[in-house]
Amino acid sequence: EAGVAQSPRYKIIEKRQSVAFWCNPISGHATLYWYQQILGQGPKLLIQFQNNGVVDDSQLPKDRFSAERLKGVDSTLKIQPAKLEDSAVYLCASSPGRAGYTFGSGTRLTVV
Amino acid sequence: EDKVVQSPLSLVVHEGDTVTLNCSYEVTNFRSLLWYKQEKKAPTFLFMLTSSGIEKKSGRLSSILDKKELSSILNITATQTGDSAIYLCAVCPRGAQKLVFGQGTRLTINP
C-alpha cells in the first residue's frame, strides 16, 4: 500500500511570507492529522480531520494557520504570514480508525 | 491537560550496551501508549501498549506498561549503531484518536 505523501520536502521562506504544504493520505483512511515538530521537541497536534470535517483544531494558531481537506482526501496546511518560530517539521499522518497511524516523511520549513 | 514526559532527553552509549528509556504520562482517560522511532523525519511505529504488565517484544526491543505507575519503559539490548535515533513516546486518550507526544529521547550509539 502506498504511504502518506507530503510535499514539498523542504521549504525556506522569509518571515511574513506565506507557504502551503500538501498531504495525500493512505487511500481509505478517514482520519488525517497535521503535527508540528519543533527541533528538540515531540510532535504537537495542529489539526485533526475526520473525512472533511474538523475534529480538533484547538492548538492551531488560527490567526496565521489554516487547513482544509477537500472531498475528505487530500489536505493542505497554510501559514500566512510566517514567523521565525514557525520553523519546524510539519508531519501529516492518516489513520483508518482506532489504531494504525501512518506518518508521512514531513516537510521541513525554515523561516529566515 | 494531557502530558507525556520522557527521560533521559539524551543518551550516549557504546555499541553492545543495553539501554532503558522511560516514559511517564498524565492523561484524563487513558486508552493506549505508543512508542515510535524517528531517524530522519517520519516516526515509525514500534509498539502499542494497552494492558499493564504485558511485555511486547520485537527482536532486541521490548516494552512494558505500568498503569499503576503511569509509566512505560522501552528496552534495547545489544545496541547497534543503527539504533541511533530519537525515540518518541505518545499516549492516545480514550474517546480521541489523537496522539500526545513526549519530547523524545535522543539515543546515540557509538561504535
Short mmCIF file of C-alpha atoms in Angstrom, two decimals:
data_model
loop_
_atom_site.label_atom_id
_atom_site.label_comp_id
_atom_site.label_asym_id
_atom_site.label_seq_id
_atom_site.Cartn_x
_atom_site.Cartn_y
_atom_site.Cartn_z
CA GLU A 1 0.00 0.00 0.00
CA ALA A 2 1.29 3.47 -0.81
CA GLY A 3 2.24 5.57 2.20
CA VAL A 4 1.28 9.09 3.20
CA ALA A 5 2.66 11.50 0.64
CA GLN A 6 3.77 15.01 1.54
CA SER A 7 5.25 17.84 -0.46
CA PRO A 8 7.43 19.76 -0.61
CA ARG A 9 10.15 18.03 1.39
CA TYR A 10 11.93 21.25 2.23
CA LYS A 11 10.95 24.91 2.10
CA ILE A 12 12.85 28.05 3.02
CA ILE A 13 10.93 31.32 3.17
CA GLU A 14 11.38 34.77 4.63
CA LYS A 15 9.32 35.88 7.59
CA ARG A 16 5.96 37.41 6.68
CA GLN A 17 5.78 35.32 3.50
CA SER A 18 3.14 32.64 3.03
CA VAL A 19 3.65 28.92 2.50
CA ALA A 20 1.47 25.87 1.83
CA PHE A 21 2.05 22.19 2.44
CA TRP A 22 0.23 19.32 0.82
CA CYS A 23 -0.67 15.87 2.10
CA ASN A 24 -2.18 12.84 0.38
CA PRO A 25 -3.19 10.21 2.96
CA ILE A 26 -3.39 6.47 2.50
CA SER A 27 -6.41 5.56 0.41
CA GLY A 28 -9.44 4.86 2.56
CA HIS A 29 -8.07 6.47 5.72
CA ALA A 30 -10.84 8.64 7.08
CA THR A 31 -8.77 10.50 9.67
CA LEU A 32 -5.98 12.92 8.77
CA TYR A 33 -3.72 14.82 11.15
CA TRP A 34 -1.23 17.66 10.87
CA TYR A 35 1.50 17.79 13.51
CA GLN A 36 4.17 20.42 14.08
CA GLN A 37 7.54 19.25 15.41
CA ILE A 38 9.91 21.98 16.52
CA LEU A 39 13.56 20.96 16.82
CA GLY A 40 14.19 19.16 20.10
CA GLN A 41 10.50 18.62 20.85
CA GLY A 42 7.93 15.94 20.19
CA PRO A 43 5.23 16.40 17.55
CA LYS A 44 2.31 18.61 18.56
CA LEU A 45 -1.13 18.15 17.01
CA LEU A 46 -2.28 21.17 14.99
CA ILE A 47 -5.48 19.84 13.45
CA GLN A 48 -7.39 16.59 13.05
CA PHE A 49 -9.88 15.88 10.26
CA GLN A 50 -12.46 13.11 10.12
CA ASN A 51 -13.32 12.84 6.43
CA ASN A 52 -13.60 16.53 5.51
CA GLY A 53 -14.78 17.76 8.91
CA VAL A 54 -12.56 19.24 11.63
CA VAL A 55 -12.47 17.17 14.84
CA ASP A 56 -9.84 19.07 16.81
CA ASP A 57 -8.10 22.34 15.95
CA SER A 58 -7.64 23.59 19.49
CA GLN A 59 -3.87 24.05 19.09
CA LEU A 60 -3.94 25.60 15.62
CA PRO A 61 -2.85 29.28 15.67
CA LYS A 62 -5.85 30.37 13.67
CA ASP A 63 -4.64 33.93 13.16
CA ARG A 64 -1.99 32.64 10.76
CA PHE A 65 -2.56 28.93 10.14
CA SER A 66 -5.36 27.42 8.11
CA ALA A 67 -6.05 23.92 6.83
CA GLU A 68 -8.59 22.25 4.65
CA ARG A 69 -9.34 18.75 3.46
CA LEU A 70 -11.20 18.81 0.21
CA LYS A 71 -13.58 15.93 -0.50
CA GLY A 72 -12.19 14.06 2.50
CA VAL A 73 -8.97 13.09 0.73
CA ASP A 74 -6.02 15.47 0.19
CA SER A 75 -5.26 18.22 2.65
CA THR A 76 -3.36 21.49 2.59
CA LEU A 77 -1.92 23.42 5.52
CA LYS A 78 -1.16 27.10 5.01
CA ILE A 79 0.77 29.62 7.04
CA GLN A 80 0.26 33.30 6.31
CA PRO A 81 2.24 35.28 7.35
CA ALA A 82 5.07 33.07 8.62
CA LYS A 83 7.07 33.88 11.72
CA LEU A 84 10.55 32.71 12.70
CA GLU A 85 9.06 30.42 15.37
CA ASP A 86 7.14 28.50 12.70
CA SER A 87 10.40 26.83 11.65
CA ALA A 88 9.70 23.16 12.21
CA VAL A 89 8.94 19.85 10.54
CA TYR A 90 5.28 19.55 9.57
CA LEU A 91 4.13 15.95 9.68
CA CYS A 92 0.97 14.63 8.14
CA ALA A 93 -0.48 11.33 9.35
CA SER A 94 -3.53 9.29 8.49
CA SER A 95 -5.46 6.56 10.23
CA PRO A 96 -8.32 4.25 9.26
CA GLY A 97 -9.85 4.42 12.71
CA ARG A 98 -8.93 3.37 16.21
CA ALA A 99 -5.32 2.46 15.57
CA GLY A 100 -2.76 2.34 12.83
CA TYR A 101 -1.31 5.78 12.47
CA THR A 102 0.98 6.19 9.45
CA PHE A 103 3.16 9.27 9.19
CA GLY A 104 4.39 10.94 6.06
CA SER A 105 8.02 11.91 5.68
CA GLY A 106 7.25 15.51 6.57
CA THR A 107 8.09 18.96 5.28
CA ARG A 108 10.97 20.83 6.89
CA LEU A 109 10.17 24.56 6.98
CA THR A 110 12.85 27.14 7.67
CA VAL A 111 11.74 30.73 8.16
CA VAL A 112 14.57 33.26 7.88
CA GLU B 1 -4.11 18.86 30.12
CA ASP B 2 -2.70 15.54 28.93
CA LYS B 3 1.06 15.33 29.33
CA VAL B 4 3.90 12.93 28.47
CA VAL B 5 7.41 13.22 29.88
CA GLN B 6 10.37 11.19 28.68
CA SER B 7 13.74 10.61 30.26
CA PRO B 8 16.54 10.89 29.69
CA LEU B 9 16.37 13.54 26.98
CA SER B 10 19.67 12.39 25.57
CA LEU B 11 21.73 9.23 25.97
CA VAL B 12 25.08 8.19 24.50
CA VAL B 13 26.25 4.60 24.86
CA HIS B 14 28.63 2.17 23.19
CA GLU B 15 27.60 -0.49 20.75
CA GLY B 16 26.57 -3.64 22.60
CA ASP B 17 25.25 -1.85 25.67
CA THR B 18 21.68 -2.23 26.90
CA VAL B 19 19.57 0.89 27.31
CA THR B 20 16.30 1.67 29.06
CA LEU B 21 14.20 4.64 28.04
CA ASN B 22 11.47 5.97 30.30
CA CYS B 23 8.08 7.49 29.66
CA SER B 24 5.60 8.80 32.22
CA TYR B 25 2.20 10.23 31.45
CA GLU B 26 -0.79 12.09 32.81
CA VAL B 27 -3.93 11.60 30.79
CA THR B 28 -7.55 12.14 31.71
CA ASN B 29 -8.77 8.89 30.21
CA PHE B 30 -6.06 6.50 29.04
CA ARG B 31 -6.54 4.20 26.08
CA SER B 32 -3.08 3.27 24.83
CA LEU B 33 0.62 4.17 24.84
CA LEU B 34 2.74 4.02 21.73
CA TRP B 35 6.47 4.05 21.05
CA TYR B 36 7.95 5.40 17.81
CA LYS B 37 11.46 5.56 16.36
CA GLN B 38 12.35 8.73 14.44
CA GLU B 39 15.52 8.61 12.38
CA LYS B 40 15.03 11.43 9.91
CA LYS B 41 11.56 12.89 9.73
CA ALA B 42 8.81 10.27 9.71
CA PRO B 43 8.24 8.49 13.04
CA THR B 44 7.98 4.74 12.54
CA PHE B 45 5.80 2.61 14.78
CA LEU B 46 7.41 0.28 17.32
CA PHE B 47 4.83 -0.80 19.91
CA MET B 48 1.33 -0.11 21.15
CA LEU B 49 0.59 -0.98 24.78
CA THR B 50 -2.83 -1.11 26.33
CA SER B 51 -2.55 -3.63 29.18
CA SER B 52 -0.39 -3.32 32.23
CA GLY B 53 2.39 -5.84 32.82
CA ILE B 54 2.36 -7.49 29.41
CA GLU B 55 5.69 -7.19 27.64
CA LYS B 56 5.75 -6.56 23.92
CA LYS B 57 8.86 -7.73 22.14
CA SER B 58 10.36 -7.30 18.70
CA GLY B 59 13.87 -8.58 18.22
CA ARG B 60 16.17 -6.68 20.56
CA LEU B 61 13.47 -4.19 21.52
CA SER B 62 10.90 -4.69 24.23
CA SER B 63 8.45 -2.51 26.09
CA ILE B 64 6.11 -2.78 29.05
CA LEU B 65 3.39 -0.61 30.53
CA ASP B 66 2.73 0.03 34.22
CA LYS B 67 -0.70 1.62 34.57
CA LYS B 68 -0.36 1.90 38.34
CA GLU B 69 2.79 4.00 37.98
CA LEU B 70 1.51 5.72 34.81
CA SER B 71 4.69 4.83 33.00
CA SER B 72 6.33 2.69 30.38
CA ILE B 73 9.86 1.63 29.55
CA LEU B 74 11.49 0.76 26.25
CA ASN B 75 14.48 -1.58 26.43
CA ILE B 76 17.02 -2.12 23.70
CA THR B 77 19.57 -4.90 24.23
CA ALA B 78 22.86 -5.39 22.38
CA THR B 79 22.56 -1.95 20.81
CA GLN B 80 23.82 -1.30 17.29
CA THR B 81 24.74 1.94 15.55
CA GLY B 82 21.52 1.62 13.55
CA ASP B 83 19.57 2.08 16.77
CA SER B 84 20.72 5.72 16.90
CA ALA B 85 17.54 7.78 16.63
CA ILE B 86 15.01 9.80 18.58
CA TYR B 87 12.57 7.57 20.45
CA LEU B 88 9.14 9.08 20.95
CA CYS B 89 6.51 8.03 23.46
CA ALA B 90 2.88 9.02 22.91
CA VAL B 91 -0.43 8.41 24.63
CA CYS B 92 -3.82 8.12 23.00
CA PRO B 93 -6.70 9.26 25.23
CA ARG B 94 -9.92 7.27 25.20
CA GLY B 95 -12.55 8.93 23.06
CA ALA B 96 -9.98 10.66 20.87
CA GLN B 97 -7.78 9.43 18.07
CA LYS B 98 -5.06 12.00 18.52
CA LEU B 99 -1.63 11.27 19.99
CA VAL B 100 0.01 13.34 22.71
CA PHE B 101 3.78 13.04 22.39
CA GLY B 102 6.62 13.41 24.83
CA GLN B 103 9.68 15.42 23.89
CA GLY B 104 11.62 12.35 22.86
CA THR B 105 14.89 10.71 23.89
CA ARG B 106 17.82 11.18 21.53
CA LEU B 107 19.83 7.95 21.60
CA THR B 108 23.33 7.83 20.13
CA ILE B 109 25.17 4.54 19.79
CA ASN B 110 28.92 4.89 19.31
CA PRO B 111 30.87 2.07 17.66
#
